[in-house]
């Protein structure tokens, strides 16, 4: 089938939710829940809660995949850690059984460390040229043993290049082909 989505987020979300069905069916069968289906009665209120929870599940899944597509992996991980922290904080405010003071301190330490994280700056062309000049011209040229092990296809390509581009230009093009081989 040629199903195309306007956003690949929908495809990822549906694919992930579809992949969760076989393990859930396995769990249901392994715990004997299929035997309870015959005596199950679902009223209108129960069915509305089921449908609502399905929509909320799809919404959470879509929000996660959409967020993942829009920010870096590090930022996505940080968002996940902050959500976990907020759920722990909510747990502390609502219920009396929660993490110890040491556990909460370690969680806070992890959050502070992740907040101080900075991505390394990308290399610029100037930085690449400086590193190449530091390593010398030997790093730019292939080792002599690699030059001697040209394949027949590369030799034929070099010969073809000499015929098409006579003179110095052919040698330059051949050198670029050797470096990429």
Coordinates of N, CA and C in Angstrom, one line a residue:
X1 N 0.8 -1.2 0.0 CA 0.0 0.0 0.0 C 0.9 1.2 0.0
X2 N 0.4 2.3 -0.6 CA 1.1 3.5 -0.7 C 0.5 4.6 0.2
X3 N 0.6 4.4 1.5 CA 0.0 5.4 2.4 C 1.1 6.4 2.7
X4 N 0.7 7.7 2.4 CA 1.6 8.8 2.6 C 1.0 9.8 3.6
X5 N 1.8 10.2 4.6 CA 1.3 11.1 5.6 C 2.0 12.5 5.3
X6 N 1.3 13.6 5.6 CA 1.8 14.9 5.4 C 3.0 15.1 6.3
X7 N 2.9 14.5 7.5 CA 4.0 14.6 8.5 C 4.5 13.2 8.8
X8 N 5.8 13.0 8.9 CA 6.2 11.7 9.2 C 6.0 11.3 10.7
X9 N 5.7 12.3 11.5 CA 5.3 12.1 12.9 C 4.1 11.2 13.0
X10 N 3.1 11.3 12.1 CA 2.0 10.4 12.2 C 2.3 9.0 11.9
X11 N 3.2 8.8 10.9 CA 3.6 7.4 10.6 C 4.4 6.8 11.7
X12 N 5.3 7.6 12.3 CA 6.1 7.0 13.5 C 5.2 6.7 14.6
X13 N 4.2 7.6 14.9 CA 3.3 7.4 16.0 C 2.5 6.1 15.8
X14 N 1.9 6.0 14.6 CA 1.0 4.8 14.3 C 1.8 3.6 14.3
X15 N 3.0 3.6 13.8 CA 3.9 2.5 13.7 C 4.3 2.0 15.2
X16 N 4.6 2.9 16.0 CA 5.0 2.6 17.4 C 3.8 2.0 18.1
X17 N 2.6 2.6 18.0 CA 1.5 2.1 18.7 C 1.1 0.7 18.1
X18 N 1.3 0.5 16.8 CA 1.0 -0.8 16.2 C 1.9 -1.9 16.7
X19 N 3.2 -1.5 16.9 CA 4.2 -2.4 17.4 C 3.9 -2.8 18.9
X20 N 3.2 -2.0 19.6 CA 2.9 -2.3 21.0 C 1.8 -3.3 21.1
X21 N 1.0 -3.6 20.1 CA -0.1 -4.5 20.2 C 0.2 -5.9 20.4
X22 N 1.2 -6.5 19.6 CA 1.6 -7.9 19.9 C 2.0 -8.2 21.3
X23 N 2.9 -7.4 21.9 CA 3.3 -7.7 23.3 C 2.1 -7.6 24.3
X24 N 1.2 -6.6 24.0 CA 0.0 -6.5 24.9 C -0.9 -7.7 24.8
X25 N -1.1 -8.2 23.5 CA -1.9 -9.4 23.3 C -1.3 -10.6 24.0
X26 N 0.1 -10.7 23.9 CA 0.8 -11.8 24.6 C 0.6 -11.7 26.1
X27 N 0.7 -10.5 26.7 CA 0.5 -10.4 28.1 C -1.0 -10.8 28.5
X28 N -1.9 -10.3 27.7 CA -3.3 -10.6 28.0 C -3.6 -12.1 27.9
X29 N -3.0 -12.8 26.9 CA -3.2 -14.3 26.8 C -2.5 -15.0 27.9
X30 N -1.2 -14.5 28.2 CA -0.4 -15.2 29.2 C -1.0 -15.1 30.7
X31 N -1.8 -14.0 30.9 CA -2.4 -13.9 32.2 C -3.9 -14.4 32.3
X32 N -4.4 -14.9 31.1 CA -5.7 -15.5 31.1 C -6.8 -14.5 31.0
X33 N -6.6 -13.3 30.5 CA -7.6 -12.3 30.4 C -8.6 -12.6 29.3
X34 N -8.3 -13.4 28.4 CA -9.3 -13.7 27.3 C -10.4 -14.5 27.9
X35 N -10.3 -15.2 29.0 CA -11.4 -15.9 29.6 C -12.4 -15.0 30.3
X36 N -11.9 -13.8 30.6 CA -12.8 -12.9 31.3 C -13.6 -12.0 30.4
X37 N -13.2 -12.1 29.1 CA -13.9 -11.3 28.1 C -15.4 -11.6 27.9
X38 N -15.7 -12.9 28.1 CA -17.1 -13.3 28.0 C -18.0 -12.7 29.1
X39 N -17.5 -12.5 30.3 CA -18.3 -12.0 31.3 C -18.2 -10.4 31.5
X40 N -17.5 -9.8 30.6 CA -17.2 -8.4 30.6 C -18.4 -7.6 30.1
X41 N -18.9 -6.7 30.9 CA -19.9 -5.8 30.4 C -19.4 -4.3 30.6
X42 N -19.5 -3.6 29.5 CA -19.0 -2.2 29.5 C -20.2 -1.3 29.2
X43 N -20.4 -0.4 30.1 CA -21.5 0.5 29.9 C -21.0 1.7 29.1
X44 N -21.9 2.7 28.9 CA -21.6 3.9 28.1 C -20.5 4.7 28.8
X45 N -20.6 4.8 30.1 CA -19.6 5.6 30.8 C -18.2 4.9 30.7
X46 N -18.2 3.6 30.8 CA -16.9 2.9 30.7 C -16.3 3.0 29.3
X47 N -17.2 2.8 28.3 CA -16.7 2.9 26.9 C -16.2 4.3 26.6
X48 N -16.9 5.4 27.2 CA -16.4 6.7 26.9 C -15.0 6.9 27.6
X49 N -14.8 6.4 28.8 CA -13.5 6.5 29.4 C -12.4 5.7 28.6
X50 N -12.8 4.6 28.0 CA -11.8 3.8 27.2 C -11.5 4.6 25.9
X51 N -12.4 5.2 25.3 CA -12.2 5.9 24.1 C -11.4 7.2 24.4
X52 N -11.7 7.9 25.5 CA -10.9 9.0 25.9 C -9.5 8.7 26.2
X53 N -9.3 7.5 26.9 CA -7.9 7.1 27.2 C -7.1 6.8 25.9
X54 N -7.8 6.2 24.9 CA -7.1 5.9 23.6 C -6.7 7.2 22.9
X55 N -7.6 8.2 22.9 CA -7.3 9.5 22.3 C -6.1 10.2 23.0
X56 N -6.2 10.1 24.4 CA -5.1 10.7 25.1 C -3.8 10.0 24.9
X57 N -3.8 8.7 24.8 CA -2.6 7.9 24.4 C -2.0 8.3 23.1
X58 N -2.9 8.4 22.1 CA -2.4 8.9 20.8 C -1.9 10.3 20.9
X59 N -2.5 11.1 21.6 CA -2.0 12.5 21.8 C -0.7 12.6 22.5
X60 N -0.5 11.8 23.5 CA 0.8 11.7 24.2 C 1.9 11.2 23.2
X61 N 1.6 10.2 22.5 CA 2.5 9.6 21.5 C 2.9 10.6 20.4
X62 N 1.8 11.3 19.9 CA 2.1 12.3 18.8 C 3.0 13.4 19.4
X63 N 2.7 13.9 20.6 CA 3.4 15.0 21.2 C 4.9 14.6 21.4
X64 N 5.1 13.3 21.8 CA 6.5 12.9 22.0 C 7.2 12.8 20.7
X65 N 6.6 12.2 19.6 CA 7.3 12.1 18.3 C 7.5 13.5 17.7
X66 N 6.5 14.3 17.9 CA 6.6 15.7 17.3 C 7.7 16.5 18.0
X67 N 7.8 16.4 19.3 CA 8.9 17.0 20.0 C 10.2 16.5 19.6
X68 N 10.3 15.2 19.5 CA 11.6 14.5 19.1 C 12.0 15.0 17.7
X69 N 11.1 15.2 16.8 CA 11.5 15.7 15.4 C 11.9 17.1 15.4
X70 N 11.5 17.9 16.4 CA 11.8 19.4 16.3 C 13.0 19.8 17.1
X71 N 13.5 19.0 18.1 CA 14.6 19.5 18.9 C 15.7 18.4 18.9
X72 N 16.8 18.7 19.4 CA 18.0 17.8 19.4 C 17.7 16.6 20.4
X73 N 18.5 15.6 20.2 CA 18.3 14.4 21.1 C 18.6 14.8 22.6
X74 N 19.6 15.7 22.8 CA 20.0 16.1 24.1 C 18.8 16.9 24.7
X75 N 18.3 17.8 24.0 CA 17.2 18.6 24.5 C 16.0 17.7 24.8
X76 N 15.7 16.7 23.9 CA 14.6 15.8 24.1 C 14.8 15.0 25.4
X77 N 16.0 14.6 25.7 CA 16.3 13.9 26.9 C 16.1 14.8 28.1
X78 N 16.5 16.0 28.0 CA 16.4 17.0 29.1 C 14.9 17.2 29.4
X79 N 14.1 17.3 28.3 CA 12.6 17.5 28.5 C 12.1 16.3 29.2
X80 N 12.5 15.1 28.9 CA 12.1 13.9 29.6 C 12.4 13.9 31.0
X81 N 13.7 14.3 31.3 CA 14.1 14.3 32.7 C 13.3 15.4 33.5
X82 N 13.0 16.5 32.9 CA 12.3 17.5 33.6 C 10.8 17.0 33.9
X83 N 10.3 16.3 32.9 CA 8.9 15.8 33.1 C 8.9 14.8 34.2
X84 N 10.0 13.9 34.3 CA 10.1 13.0 35.4 C 10.2 13.7 36.7
X85 N 11.0 14.8 36.7 CA 11.2 15.6 38.0 C 9.8 16.2 38.4
X86 N 9.1 16.7 37.5 CA 7.8 17.2 37.8 C 6.8 16.2 38.3
X87 N 6.9 15.0 37.8 CA 6.0 13.9 38.3 C 6.4 13.5 39.7
X88 N 7.8 13.5 40.0 CA 8.2 13.2 41.3 C 7.8 14.3 42.3
X89 N 7.9 15.5 41.9 CA 7.4 16.6 42.7 C 5.9 16.6 43.0
X90 N 5.2 16.2 42.0 CA 3.7 16.0 42.2 C 3.4 14.9 43.1
X91 N 4.2 13.8 43.0 CA 4.1 12.7 43.9 C 4.3 13.1 45.4
X92 N 5.3 14.0 45.6 CA 5.6 14.4 46.9 C 4.5 15.3 47.5
X93 N 3.9 16.1 46.6 CA 2.8 17.0 47.1 C 1.5 16.2 47.4
X94 N 1.2 15.2 46.6 CA 0.0 14.5 46.7 C 0.0 13.3 47.7
X95 N 1.0 12.4 47.6 CA 1.0 11.2 48.4 C 2.1 11.3 49.5
X96 N 2.0 10.4 50.5 CA 3.0 10.4 51.6 C 4.1 9.4 51.3
X97 N 4.0 8.5 50.4 CA 5.0 7.5 50.1 C 5.8 8.0 48.9
X98 N 7.0 8.5 49.1 CA 7.8 9.0 48.0 C 9.2 8.7 48.2
X99 N 10.1 9.3 47.3 CA 11.5 9.1 47.4 C 12.1 9.7 48.7
X100 N 13.2 9.1 49.1 CA 13.9 9.6 50.3 C 14.6 11.0 50.0
X101 N 15.1 11.6 51.0 CA 15.8 12.9 50.8 C 17.1 12.7 50.0
X102 N 17.7 11.6 50.2 CA 19.0 11.3 49.4 C 18.6 11.1 48.0
X103 N 17.5 10.4 47.7 CA 17.1 10.2 46.3 C 16.7 11.5 45.6
X104 N 16.0 12.3 46.3 CA 15.6 13.6 45.8 C 16.8 14.5 45.6
X105 N 17.8 14.4 46.5 CA 19.1 15.2 46.3 C 19.8 14.7 45.1
X106 N 19.9 13.4 44.8 CA 20.6 12.9 43.6 C 19.8 13.3 42.4
X107 N 18.5 13.3 42.4 CA 17.8 13.8 41.3 C 18.0 15.2 41.0
X108 N 18.1 16.0 42.0 CA 18.4 17.5 41.8 C 19.8 17.7 41.3
X109 N 20.8 16.9 41.8 CA 22.1 17.0 41.2 C 22.2 16.6 39.8
X110 N 21.5 15.6 39.4 CA 21.4 15.2 37.9 C 20.8 16.3 37.1
X111 N 19.7 17.0 37.6 CA 19.1 18.0 36.9 C 20.0 19.2 36.7
X112 N 20.8 19.6 37.8 CA 21.7 20.7 37.7 C 22.8 20.4 36.7
X113 N 23.3 19.2 36.8 CA 24.4 18.8 35.8 C 23.9 18.9 34.4
X114 N 22.7 18.4 34.1 CA 22.2 18.4 32.8 C 21.9 19.8 32.3
X115 N 21.5 20.7 33.3 CA 21.3 22.1 32.9 C 22.6 22.8 32.5
X116 N 23.7 22.4 33.1 CA 25.0 23.0 32.8 C 25.6 22.5 31.5
X117 N 25.0 21.4 30.9 CA 25.6 20.9 29.7 C 25.5 21.8 28.5
X118 N 26.5 21.9 27.7 CA 26.5 22.7 26.5 C 27.0 21.8 25.3
X119 N 26.4 21.9 24.2 CA 26.9 21.2 23.1 C 28.2 21.8 22.6
X120 N 29.1 20.9 22.2 CA 30.4 21.4 21.6 C 30.2 22.1 20.3
X121 N 30.9 23.3 20.1 CA 30.7 24.0 18.9 C 31.1 23.2 17.7
X122 N 30.4 23.4 16.6 CA 30.7 22.8 15.3 C 32.1 23.3 14.8
X123 N 32.8 22.5 14.1 CA 34.1 22.9 13.5 C 33.8 23.8 12.3
X124 N 34.6 24.9 12.2 CA 34.5 25.8 11.0 C 35.5 25.3 10.1
X125 N 35.5 25.9 8.8 CA 36.5 25.6 7.8 C 37.9 26.0 8.3
X126 N 38.0 27.1 9.0 CA 39.3 27.6 9.5 C 39.9 26.6 10.5
X127 N 39.0 26.0 11.4 CA 39.5 25.0 12.3 C 40.0 23.8 11.6
X128 N 39.3 23.4 10.6 CA 39.7 22.2 9.8 C 41.0 22.4 9.1
X129 N 41.2 23.6 8.6 CA 42.5 24.0 7.9 C 43.6 24.0 8.9
X130 N 43.4 24.6 10.1 CA 44.4 24.6 11.1 C 44.9 23.2 11.5
X131 N 43.9 22.3 11.7 CA 44.3 21.0 12.1 C 45.0 20.2 11.0
X132 N 44.6 20.5 9.7 CA 45.3 19.9 8.6 C 46.8 20.4 8.5
X133 N 47.0 21.7 8.8 CA 48.4 22.2 8.7 C 49.2 21.7 9.9
X134 N 48.6 21.4 11.0 CA 49.3 20.9 12.2 C 49.8 19.5 11.9
X135 N 48.9 18.7 11.2 CA 49.3 17.3 10.9 C 50.2 17.2 9.7
X136 N 50.3 18.2 8.9 CA 51.2 18.2 7.7 C 50.5 17.6 6.5
X137 N 51.2 17.7 5.4 CA 50.7 17.3 4.1 C 50.6 15.8 4.0
X138 N 51.4 15.1 4.9 CA 51.4 13.6 4.8 C 50.0 13.1 5.2
X139 N 49.3 13.8 6.0 CA 47.9 13.3 6.4 C 46.9 13.5 5.3
X140 N 47.2 14.4 4.4 CA 46.2 14.7 3.3 C 46.4 13.6 2.2
X141 N 47.6 13.1 2.0 CA 47.9 12.2 0.9 C 47.7 10.8 1.4
X142 N 47.2 9.9 0.5 CA 47.1 8.5 1.0 C 48.5 7.8 1.1
X143 N 48.6 6.8 1.9 CA 49.9 6.2 2.1 C 50.3 5.5 0.8
X144 N 51.6 5.4 0.6 CA 52.1 4.8 -0.6 C 51.6 3.4 -0.9
X145 N 51.4 2.6 0.1 CA 50.9 1.2 -0.1 C 49.4 1.3 -0.7
X146 N 48.7 2.3 -0.4 CA 47.3 2.4 -0.9 C 47.4 2.9 -2.4
X147 N 48.4 3.7 -2.7 CA 48.5 4.1 -4.1 C 48.8 2.9 -5.0
X148 N 49.6 2.0 -4.5 CA 50.0 0.8 -5.3 C 48.8 -0.2 -5.4
X149 N 47.8 -0.1 -4.7 CA 46.7 -1.1 -4.7 C 45.5 -0.6 -5.3
X150 N 45.6 0.1 -6.4 CA 44.5 0.6 -7.2 C 43.7 -0.5 -7.8
X151 N 42.4 -0.5 -7.8 CA 41.7 -1.5 -8.5 C 41.7 -1.3 -10.0
X152 N 41.4 -2.4 -10.8 CA 41.4 -2.2 -12.2 C 40.4 -1.2 -12.7
X153 N 39.3 -1.0 -11.9 CA 38.2 0.0 -12.3 C 38.8 1.4 -12.1
X154 N 39.6 1.6 -11.0 CA 40.2 2.9 -10.8 C 41.2 3.2 -11.9
X155 N 42.0 2.2 -12.3 CA 43.0 2.4 -13.3 C 42.4 2.7 -14.6
X156 N 41.3 2.0 -14.9 CA 40.5 2.3 -16.2 C 39.9 3.7 -16.2
X157 N 39.5 4.1 -15.0 CA 38.9 5.4 -14.9 C 40.0 6.5 -15.0
X158 N 41.2 6.2 -14.5 CA 42.3 7.2 -14.7 C 42.7 7.3 -16.1
X159 N 42.7 6.2 -16.8 CA 43.1 6.2 -18.2 C 42.0 6.9 -19.0
X160 N 40.8 6.7 -18.7 CA 39.7 7.5 -19.4 C 39.8 9.0 -19.1
X161 N 40.2 9.3 -17.9 CA 40.4 10.7 -17.6 C 41.5 11.4 -18.4
X162 N 42.6 10.6 -18.5 CA 43.7 11.2 -19.3 C 43.3 11.4 -20.8
X163 N 42.4 10.5 -21.3 CA 42.0 10.7 -22.7 C 41.1 11.9 -22.8
X164 N 40.2 12.1 -21.8 CA 39.3 13.2 -21.9 C 39.9 14.6 -21.6
X165 N 40.8 14.6 -20.7 CA 41.4 15.8 -20.1 C 42.9 15.8 -20.3
X166 N 43.4 16.1 -21.5 CA 44.9 16.0 -21.6 C 45.6 17.1 -20.8
X167 N 46.9 16.8 -20.5 CA 47.7 17.8 -19.8 C 47.6 17.7 -18.3
X168 N 47.9 18.8 -17.7 CA 47.9 18.9 -16.2 C 46.6 18.7 -15.5
X169 N 45.5 19.1 -16.2 CA 44.2 19.0 -15.6 C 43.9 17.5 -15.4
X170 N 44.3 16.6 -16.2 CA 44.1 15.2 -16.0 C 44.8 14.7 -14.8
X171 N 46.0 15.1 -14.6 CA 46.7 14.7 -13.4 C 46.0 15.2 -12.1
X172 N 45.4 16.4 -12.1 CA 44.7 16.9 -11.0 C 43.5 16.0 -10.7
X173 N 42.7 15.7 -11.7 CA 41.5 14.9 -11.6 C 41.9 13.5 -11.1
X174 N 42.9 13.0 -11.7 CA 43.4 11.6 -11.3 C 43.8 11.6 -9.8
X175 N 44.4 12.6 -9.3 CA 44.8 12.7 -7.9 C 43.6 12.8 -7.0
X176 N 42.6 13.5 -7.4 CA 41.4 13.6 -6.6 C 40.7 12.2 -6.5
X177 N 40.7 11.5 -7.7 CA 40.2 10.1 -7.7 C 40.9 9.2 -6.8
X178 N 42.3 9.3 -6.7 CA 43.1 8.5 -5.9 C 42.8 8.7 -4.4
X179 N 42.6 10.0 -4.1 CA 42.3 10.4 -2.7 C 40.9 9.8 -2.2
X180 N 40.0 9.8 -3.2 CA 38.6 9.3 -2.8 C 38.5 7.8 -2.8
X181 N 39.5 7.1 -3.5 CA 39.4 5.7 -3.6 C 39.7 4.9 -2.3

